[in-house]
Amino acid sequence: MRLPREVVVGDGSLRLAADVCRSLGFLKSALVITGPKTIHVAGRRIIDLLQSEGLEVHCHIISSSSATLNDVKEAEEKIKAYQPQVVFGVGGGTKIDIAKLSSAYQNVPFISVPTTASHDSMASPFASIKGTGRPYSIKAQSPIAVIADTSIIMNAPYRFTASGCGDVISKITSTRDWKLAHEKRDEYYAQYTSSLASMSAKHVIDNANLIKPGSEEGVRVLLEALVSCGVAMCIAGTSKPCSGSEHLFSHALDLIAPNHGLHGEQCGLGTIMMAALHEIDWEVVRDTLRMVGAPVSAEEIGIEDKYIVEALVKAREIRPERYTILNEKPLTRKSARQLAKKTGVIN
Ligand SMILES: [Zn+2]
């Protein structure tokens, strides 16, 4: 079990970057992996802070907007060239995932500095990378520290925050799918880890009224939940507590729909429908998403209804080894359409 040793969440927590490095014994060198925009949002400040502490700091800017295996290889070359004691990933999901996987491959510890809260990768050991032949995330390494500055995340477009709520609420169904796999397939299952993940979803449901544009308190609630989800995956050593049938649906959409929503937005829609399939209260899922301003229909994301139906049918094939409610109740085109209509995801 590898867990983050330092998690700093709060207003202005970025300024503690050098303190975190010191307490972890990184006194000599660091590599900051960031993007052309996020260098200005947070990357430059991290570099300045570490340099003023006497660290030798290099910076690698990734300009592509999606994380590919090529980006990971390029980052690995920088790590080999500079030999840093620690790698910082500063940015949204893609920069963090590239930093996480390249540092894992090069056996260098990794510190996660999210500039958005759009999904639960910031504290998890998994990374989503294109070109691996798998549309879902692969094992990288747990961050040794997470520094999440609420004032920076609040300045990101609110759509990212709402999307993060979708990824957290998906634990309502992912934990049920995990339990089902245990009951039906005798797969490894840990009650404690499962509770940690579902508690994160409950935390967001209970505090949904706080999550709105301009609310620092709301961002903090969401970050606590996202970090807990990441830790649940660190403990379990698998993404199962946080990724079930609703994620398979989102991955299927990524493959077939020409227009994509954000990961968390798609998982939110998936959770509404998979909750209905699990025969639990799907309306509370939808109402929470609506309250935080996340999409609750295909139309709100800009995805045509036919792709929703197709993704529901295809979801089961994305990761055949992962047993979920979709194995228990396989969907046909007809039953998929009914499910999406009943829950209001399509018209
Ligand atoms: Zn997710």
JSON list of C-alpha atoms in Angstrom, two decimals, residues 31-114:
[
{"chain": "A", "resi": 31, "resn": "LEU", "atom": "CA", "xyz": [11.65, 18.70, -12.56]},
{"chain": "A", "resi": 32, "resn": "VAL", "atom": "CA", "xyz": [8.39, 20.58, -13.08]},
{"chain": "A", "resi": 33, "resn": "ILE", "atom": "CA", "xyz": [6.17, 19.12, -15.82]},
{"chain": "A", "resi": 34, "resn": "THR", "atom": "CA", "xyz": [3.43, 21.53, -16.83]},
{"chain": "A", "resi": 35, "resn": "GLY", "atom": "CA", "xyz": [1.59, 23.06, -19.80]},
{"chain": "A", "resi": 36, "resn": "PRO", "atom": "CA", "xyz": [1.86, 26.34, -21.74]},
{"chain": "A", "resi": 37, "resn": "LYS", "atom": "CA", "xyz": [-1.06, 27.83, -19.77]},
{"chain": "A", "resi": 38, "resn": "THR", "atom": "CA", "xyz": [-0.57, 26.16, -16.40]},
{"chain": "A", "resi": 39, "resn": "ILE", "atom": "CA", "xyz": [3.03, 27.38, -16.26]},
{"chain": "A", "resi": 40, "resn": "HIS", "atom": "CA", "xyz": [1.51, 30.83, -15.71]},
{"chain": "A", "resi": 41, "resn": "VAL", "atom": "CA", "xyz": [-1.25, 29.59, -13.39]},
{"chain": "A", "resi": 42, "resn": "ALA", "atom": "CA", "xyz": [1.01, 27.69, -10.99]},
{"chain": "A", "resi": 43, "resn": "GLY", "atom": "CA", "xyz": [4.13, 26.22, -12.62]},
{"chain": "A", "resi": 44, "resn": "ARG", "atom": "CA", "xyz": [6.23, 29.38, -12.58]},
{"chain": "A", "resi": 45, "resn": "ARG", "atom": "CA", "xyz": [5.44, 30.01, -8.91]},
{"chain": "A", "resi": 46, "resn": "ILE", "atom": "CA", "xyz": [6.49, 26.47, -7.97]},
{"chain": "A", "resi": 47, "resn": "ILE", "atom": "CA", "xyz": [9.76, 26.90, -9.88]},
{"chain": "A", "resi": 48, "resn": "ASP", "atom": "CA", "xyz": [10.48, 30.26, -8.17]},
{"chain": "A", "resi": 49, "resn": "LEU", "atom": "CA", "xyz": [9.66, 28.86, -4.71]},
{"chain": "A", "resi": 50, "resn": "LEU", "atom": "CA", "xyz": [11.90, 25.83, -5.15]},
{"chain": "A", "resi": 51, "resn": "GLN", "atom": "CA", "xyz": [14.75, 27.86, -6.66]},
{"chain": "A", "resi": 52, "resn": "SER", "atom": "CA", "xyz": [14.65, 30.31, -3.77]},
{"chain": "A", "resi": 53, "resn": "GLU", "atom": "CA", "xyz": [15.14, 27.29, -1.49]},
{"chain": "A", "resi": 54, "resn": "GLY", "atom": "CA", "xyz": [18.31, 26.48, -3.44]},
{"chain": "A", "resi": 55, "resn": "LEU", "atom": "CA", "xyz": [16.97, 23.56, -5.52]},
{"chain": "A", "resi": 56, "resn": "GLU", "atom": "CA", "xyz": [18.12, 23.09, -9.09]},
{"chain": "A", "resi": 57, "resn": "VAL", "atom": "CA", "xyz": [14.84, 23.18, -11.01]},
{"chain": "A", "resi": 58, "resn": "HIS", "atom": "CA", "xyz": [14.18, 22.24, -14.63]},
{"chain": "A", "resi": 59, "resn": "CYS", "atom": "CA", "xyz": [10.91, 22.70, -16.44]},
{"chain": "A", "resi": 60, "resn": "HIS", "atom": "CA", "xyz": [9.32, 20.61, -19.18]},
{"chain": "A", "resi": 61, "resn": "ILE", "atom": "CA", "xyz": [6.33, 22.14, -20.96]},
{"chain": "A", "resi": 62, "resn": "ILE", "atom": "CA", "xyz": [3.93, 19.80, -22.72]},
{"chain": "A", "resi": 63, "resn": "SER", "atom": "CA", "xyz": [1.94, 21.54, -25.40]},
{"chain": "A", "resi": 64, "resn": "SER", "atom": "CA", "xyz": [-0.33, 18.71, -26.59]},
{"chain": "A", "resi": 65, "resn": "SER", "atom": "CA", "xyz": [-3.75, 18.80, -24.98]},
{"chain": "A", "resi": 66, "resn": "SER", "atom": "CA", "xyz": [-4.21, 15.03, -24.76]},
{"chain": "A", "resi": 67, "resn": "ALA", "atom": "CA", "xyz": [-1.79, 12.78, -22.91]},
{"chain": "A", "resi": 68, "resn": "THR", "atom": "CA", "xyz": [-0.17, 10.31, -25.31]},
{"chain": "A", "resi": 69, "resn": "LEU", "atom": "CA", "xyz": [2.47, 7.64, -24.87]},
{"chain": "A", "resi": 70, "resn": "ASN", "atom": "CA", "xyz": [4.75, 9.87, -26.91]},
{"chain": "A", "resi": 71, "resn": "ASP", "atom": "CA", "xyz": [4.37, 12.68, -24.35]},
{"chain": "A", "resi": 72, "resn": "VAL", "atom": "CA", "xyz": [5.28, 10.17, -21.63]},
{"chain": "A", "resi": 73, "resn": "LYS", "atom": "CA", "xyz": [8.41, 9.10, -23.55]},
{"chain": "A", "resi": 74, "resn": "GLU", "atom": "CA", "xyz": [9.46, 12.73, -24.03]},
{"chain": "A", "resi": 75, "resn": "ALA", "atom": "CA", "xyz": [9.01, 13.41, -20.32]},
{"chain": "A", "resi": 76, "resn": "GLU", "atom": "CA", "xyz": [11.05, 10.29, -19.51]},
{"chain": "A", "resi": 77, "resn": "GLU", "atom": "CA", "xyz": [13.90, 11.65, -21.66]},
{"chain": "A", "resi": 78, "resn": "LYS", "atom": "CA", "xyz": [13.88, 14.86, -19.59]},
{"chain": "A", "resi": 79, "resn": "ILE", "atom": "CA", "xyz": [13.93, 12.84, -16.36]},
{"chain": "A", "resi": 80, "resn": "LYS", "atom": "CA", "xyz": [16.89, 10.80, -17.64]},
{"chain": "A", "resi": 81, "resn": "ALA", "atom": "CA", "xyz": [18.72, 13.97, -18.72]},
{"chain": "A", "resi": 82, "resn": "TYR", "atom": "CA", "xyz": [18.16, 16.03, -15.55]},
{"chain": "A", "resi": 83, "resn": "GLN", "atom": "CA", "xyz": [18.08, 13.23, -12.92]},
{"chain": "A", "resi": 84, "resn": "PRO", "atom": "CA", "xyz": [15.73, 15.12, -10.57]},
{"chain": "A", "resi": 85, "resn": "GLN", "atom": "CA", "xyz": [15.02, 13.90, -7.02]},
{"chain": "A", "resi": 86, "resn": "VAL", "atom": "CA", "xyz": [11.33, 14.57, -7.57]},
{"chain": "A", "resi": 87, "resn": "VAL", "atom": "CA", "xyz": [8.95, 15.29, -10.44]},
{"chain": "A", "resi": 88, "resn": "PHE", "atom": "CA", "xyz": [6.14, 17.81, -10.08]},
{"chain": "A", "resi": 89, "resn": "GLY", "atom": "CA", "xyz": [3.04, 17.44, -12.27]},
{"chain": "A", "resi": 90, "resn": "VAL", "atom": "CA", "xyz": [1.38, 20.86, -12.44]},
{"chain": "A", "resi": 91, "resn": "GLY", "atom": "CA", "xyz": [-1.85, 21.24, -14.38]},
{"chain": "A", "resi": 92, "resn": "GLY", "atom": "CA", "xyz": [-5.15, 19.60, -15.27]},
{"chain": "A", "resi": 93, "resn": "GLY", "atom": "CA", "xyz": [-5.55, 15.88, -15.77]},
{"chain": "A", "resi": 94, "resn": "THR", "atom": "CA", "xyz": [-3.27, 15.36, -18.76]},
{"chain": "A", "resi": 95, "resn": "LYS", "atom": "CA", "xyz": [-0.14, 17.06, -17.37]},
{"chain": "A", "resi": 96, "resn": "ILE", "atom": "CA", "xyz": [-0.56, 15.24, -14.07]},
{"chain": "A", "resi": 97, "resn": "ASP", "atom": "CA", "xyz": [-1.01, 11.89, -15.78]},
{"chain": "A", "resi": 98, "resn": "ILE", "atom": "CA", "xyz": [2.05, 12.37, -18.00]},
{"chain": "A", "resi": 99, "resn": "ALA", "atom": "CA", "xyz": [4.17, 13.38, -15.00]},
{"chain": "A", "resi": 100, "resn": "LYS", "atom": "CA", "xyz": [2.79, 10.48, -12.95]},
{"chain": "A", "resi": 101, "resn": "LEU", "atom": "CA", "xyz": [3.49, 7.78, -15.52]},
{"chain": "A", "resi": 102, "resn": "SER", "atom": "CA", "xyz": [6.88, 9.06, -16.73]},
{"chain": "A", "resi": 103, "resn": "SER", "atom": "CA", "xyz": [8.15, 9.43, -13.16]},
{"chain": "A", "resi": 104, "resn": "ALA", "atom": "CA", "xyz": [6.85, 5.94, -12.31]},
{"chain": "A", "resi": 105, "resn": "TYR", "atom": "CA", "xyz": [8.68, 4.43, -15.29]},
{"chain": "A", "resi": 106, "resn": "GLN", "atom": "CA", "xyz": [11.87, 6.25, -14.24]},
{"chain": "A", "resi": 107, "resn": "ASN", "atom": "CA", "xyz": [11.51, 5.39, -10.54]},
{"chain": "A", "resi": 108, "resn": "VAL", "atom": "CA", "xyz": [11.37, 8.99, -9.34]},
{"chain": "A", "resi": 109, "resn": "PRO", "atom": "CA", "xyz": [8.82, 10.20, -6.75]},
{"chain": "A", "resi": 110, "resn": "PHE", "atom": "CA", "xyz": [6.00, 12.39, -7.99]},
{"chain": "A", "resi": 111, "resn": "ILE", "atom": "CA", "xyz": [4.18, 15.38, -6.48]},
{"chain": "A", "resi": 112, "resn": "SER", "atom": "CA", "xyz": [0.73, 16.23, -7.80]},
{"chain": "A", "resi": 113, "resn": "VAL", "atom": "CA", "xyz": [-0.30, 19.90, -8.13]},
{"chain": "A", "resi": 114, "resn": "PRO", "atom": "CA", "xyz": [-3.78, 20.01, -9.72]}
]
